[in-house]
Amino acid sequence: MFGSHLGDDGLMGKLLMVEDYEPDNIDGCSPLAKHVDASESWIILIERGGCGFVEKVRNMQASGAAAVLVGDPWYDLPITMYASGDTSDVHIPSSFVARSQYNGLRQAARDAGSKGLNIKLVRNEYYELPFLDVLFITILSPMLMMGFIYVLYRLRLRQHRLRDLAPTDFVNSLPVKTFYHSKYREGEPAECAICLDDFDDEDELRVLPCRHQYHVKCIDRWLTTRKKFCPICKQNVCPVSESSPLLSSRLRSIV
Ligand SMILES: [Zn+2]
Ligand SMILES: [Zn+2]
């Protein structure tokens, strides 16, 4: 994203590996102490990390490089080298090379030995326009971020909803009794406060801890999909450990 682009003919040069030439400066974060021989065209290979891309290229340009390659020692992923601020002083081309290319270049330079390795940089039409990068940064990444936030929001909402409900297993464990008019006692409710139907003989009634009674299917649906509270007296049907494991463990630790 800075410096000059390669021409149609590409760029021919001799590879200079800073890791051999000046091992302390392998990342190119300072200019080479000894400038390269100006009679040759040098393509200088340095390593990613330590400082910004443009700083590296600037340093190598000041050291006499015709072009710069920045190798990634960690990842095998090509990236575009971005830079902030004014980069108009950078006039040489530079390119990032992913780990396998980086290691390939180093090996080739080793194999070439003392006679040195001549390489030619050519334009890659596919990477010429960083269109995909720009698209990713301006559109896709905010969309991904928003999608992520939305998923988190839905998860939180679901968690909150679940916290307001009674677990099905627990509801199933609450006692059930069969209603008979013959066993009806004065003062007891004779109708289901949810569906407002009178209890009939042999109706299955769920008895909540507060002693309020409802049709099994009415109260089970209420407790597992609406609220874990008794519709009449609002008492929580779940013991603390059932409704809020976090709270109960805190209480236990306090005790
Ligand atoms: Zn009912
Ligand atoms: Zn109740």
XYZ file of C-alpha atoms and ligand atoms in Angstrom:
257
model
C 0.000 0.000 0.000
C 3.042 2.289 -0.296
C 6.118 2.688 -2.482
C 6.185 2.134 -6.232
C 4.518 -0.699 -8.106
C 6.449 -3.115 -10.240
C 6.559 -2.320 -13.934
C 5.557 -4.747 -16.717
C 9.113 -6.079 -16.853
C 9.237 -6.781 -13.135
C 12.375 -6.185 -11.137
C 15.568 -8.210 -11.260
C 17.952 -8.213 -8.324
C 20.223 -10.131 -6.031
C 18.672 -11.407 -2.830
C 20.260 -10.121 0.324
C 19.274 -11.869 3.503
C 19.660 -9.524 6.423
C 19.723 -12.507 8.749
C 23.160 -13.348 7.290
C 24.311 -9.842 6.459
C 23.460 -8.235 9.777
C 21.880 -10.849 12.078
C 21.012 -8.355 14.831
C 18.826 -6.431 12.424
C 16.825 -9.319 10.962
C 13.550 -7.380 11.228
C 14.987 -4.306 9.508
C 13.854 -1.982 12.277
C 16.963 0.142 11.834
C 18.952 0.992 8.689
C 21.797 -1.369 7.864
C 25.003 -0.315 9.580
C 26.916 -1.112 6.394
C 25.192 0.057 3.197
C 24.927 -2.467 0.424
C 27.198 -2.306 -2.602
C 25.531 0.235 -4.860
C 26.781 -1.387 -8.088
C 24.226 -4.199 -7.690
C 20.427 -4.131 -7.537
C 19.586 -5.630 -4.143
C 16.319 -7.144 -3.118
C 16.559 -7.211 0.635
C 14.788 -9.896 2.647
C 13.862 -9.035 6.208
C 11.494 -10.510 8.740
C 8.096 -9.404 9.975
C 7.757 -8.005 13.533
C 9.440 -5.443 15.767
C 8.199 -2.333 13.944
C 5.798 -1.186 11.216
C 6.064 -2.333 7.607
C 6.724 1.118 6.211
C 9.455 1.724 8.772
C 11.230 -1.452 7.653
C 11.001 -0.540 3.978
C 12.143 3.021 4.679
C 15.182 1.695 6.569
C 16.120 -0.677 3.753
C 15.584 2.015 1.149
C 18.000 4.209 3.107
C 20.432 1.272 3.125
C 20.426 0.998 -0.659
C 17.711 -1.584 -1.402
C 16.096 -1.711 -4.851
C 13.147 -3.604 -3.372
C 12.191 -5.197 -0.063
C 10.598 -8.502 0.840
C 9.136 -8.915 4.316
C 8.910 -12.582 5.319
C 6.464 -13.933 7.855
C 8.203 -16.377 10.242
C 4.913 -17.470 11.834
C 1.965 -17.657 9.439
C 1.433 -18.956 5.959
C -0.988 -16.218 5.061
C -0.327 -13.464 2.523
C -1.302 -10.037 3.814
C -1.245 -6.531 2.429
C 1.264 -4.235 4.108
C -0.665 -1.175 5.261
C 0.878 2.036 6.527
C -0.507 5.171 8.111
C 0.714 8.707 7.580
C 2.595 10.126 4.644
C 4.522 7.432 2.763
C 5.387 9.492 -0.325
C 9.092 9.316 0.592
C 9.050 5.557 -0.041
C 9.792 5.012 -3.727
C 10.964 1.385 -3.929
C 8.561 -1.556 -4.322
C 8.060 -3.989 -1.480
C 6.089 -7.144 -0.914
C 5.033 -9.393 1.900
C 5.865 -13.100 1.670
C 4.086 -15.736 3.715
C 6.004 -18.278 5.772
C 6.403 -21.018 3.139
C 7.617 -18.534 0.503
C 9.885 -16.918 3.060
C 11.459 -20.256 3.995
C 11.658 -21.211 0.309
C 13.632 -18.044 -0.442
C 15.981 -18.605 2.490
C 16.606 -22.188 1.420
C 17.228 -21.144 -2.191
C 19.706 -18.497 -1.025
C 21.508 -21.104 1.120
C 21.642 -23.508 -1.844
C 23.054 -20.770 -4.081
C 25.913 -20.283 -1.655
C 28.529 -17.605 -2.147
C 27.640 -16.820 -5.751
C 24.358 -15.378 -4.518
C 20.778 -15.769 -5.672
C 19.303 -13.657 -8.438
C 15.556 -13.313 -8.261
C 12.975 -11.523 -10.313
C 9.929 -9.904 -8.796
C 6.960 -9.887 -11.149
C 3.597 -8.285 -10.889
C 0.819 -10.491 -9.656
C -2.368 -9.267 -11.271
C -4.494 -10.874 -8.621
C -2.886 -8.971 -5.794
C -2.431 -5.772 -7.741
C -5.725 -4.267 -6.586
C -6.269 -4.650 -2.875
C -9.970 -4.580 -3.654
C -10.781 -7.601 -1.524
C -8.858 -6.167 1.410
C -10.698 -2.866 1.159
C -14.010 -4.683 0.821
C -13.211 -6.761 3.863
C -12.183 -3.826 6.023
C -14.959 -1.433 5.056
C -17.920 -3.768 4.718
C -17.369 -7.337 5.796
C -15.601 -6.832 9.105
C -18.194 -4.378 10.532
C -20.869 -6.829 9.360
C -19.106 -9.722 11.079
C -18.753 -7.620 14.218
C -22.441 -6.701 14.186
C -23.394 -10.325 13.575
C -21.285 -11.363 16.530
C -22.877 -8.725 18.778
C -26.345 -9.823 17.633
C -25.606 -13.482 18.455
C -24.331 -12.445 21.897
C -27.472 -10.381 22.445
C -29.708 -13.326 21.508
C -27.764 -15.627 23.812
C -28.117 -13.176 26.704
C -31.825 -12.836 25.986
C -32.229 -16.621 25.961
C -30.270 -16.904 29.199
C -32.483 -14.289 30.838
C -35.610 -16.053 29.591
C -34.385 -19.418 30.884
C -33.646 -17.858 34.242
C -37.307 -16.842 34.515
C -38.529 -20.387 33.804
C -38.697 -23.557 35.851
C -36.766 -26.577 34.509
C -39.077 -29.243 33.023
C -37.507 -32.007 35.150
C -38.180 -30.021 38.268
C -41.793 -29.260 37.313
C -42.350 -32.968 36.599
C -41.109 -33.773 40.094
C -43.793 -31.644 41.777
C -46.632 -33.711 43.283
C -49.779 -34.527 41.318
C -53.133 -35.480 42.769
C -56.427 -36.588 41.284
C -59.440 -34.397 41.983
C -62.738 -35.884 43.246
C -65.745 -33.812 44.225
C -66.362 -36.330 46.999
C -62.999 -35.425 48.592
C -63.476 -31.670 48.117
C -62.994 -29.641 51.276
C -64.495 -26.257 52.010
C -62.145 -23.343 51.283
C -60.116 -25.187 48.651
C -60.191 -23.718 45.117
C -62.630 -25.560 42.890
C -61.391 -24.152 39.629
C -58.110 -23.780 37.745
C -56.997 -20.143 37.947
C -55.257 -20.460 34.587
C -57.982 -21.836 32.282
C -60.825 -20.802 34.665
C -62.526 -24.220 34.223
C -64.043 -25.920 37.246
C -62.210 -29.032 38.333
C -63.925 -32.265 37.324
C -63.720 -35.708 38.829
C -60.467 -37.452 37.895
C -58.788 -34.228 36.742
C -55.024 -34.435 37.335
C -53.928 -31.471 39.458
C -50.377 -30.281 40.095
C -49.860 -29.156 43.694
C -47.291 -26.362 44.016
C -45.131 -25.892 47.149
C -47.479 -23.008 48.120
C -50.368 -25.577 48.058
C -52.108 -23.880 45.102
C -53.448 -26.379 42.561
C -53.946 -26.233 38.807
C -54.560 -28.587 35.912
C -51.262 -30.358 35.213
C -51.169 -29.276 31.574
C -52.103 -25.654 32.440
C -49.519 -25.123 35.177
C -46.756 -27.127 33.479
C -46.985 -24.958 30.388
C -47.114 -21.829 32.557
C -44.024 -22.738 34.604
C -41.894 -23.928 31.684
C -42.770 -21.271 29.109
C -44.005 -18.180 31.009
C -42.850 -17.730 34.615
C -41.600 -19.951 37.409
C -43.997 -18.240 39.841
C -47.359 -19.472 41.099
C -49.964 -17.452 39.124
C -52.010 -16.801 42.274
C -49.536 -16.036 45.078
C -46.419 -15.274 42.955
C -44.266 -17.584 45.043
C -41.225 -18.963 43.249
C -41.827 -22.698 42.835
C -38.119 -23.473 42.454
C -35.810 -23.813 45.412
C -32.836 -21.414 45.181
C -30.443 -24.060 43.873
C -32.851 -24.919 41.024
C -33.486 -21.391 39.914
C -30.064 -19.834 40.280
C -27.057 -22.113 40.663
C -24.715 -19.082 40.744
C -26.567 -17.393 43.580
C -26.760 -20.574 45.620
C -23.052 -21.292 45.230
C -22.330 -17.725 46.357
C -24.574 -18.143 49.343
C -22.834 -21.383 50.203
C -19.433 -19.745 49.987
C -20.588 -16.916 52.253
C -21.860 -19.433 54.794
Zn -56.614 -25.358 33.856
Zn -49.418 -20.156 45.095
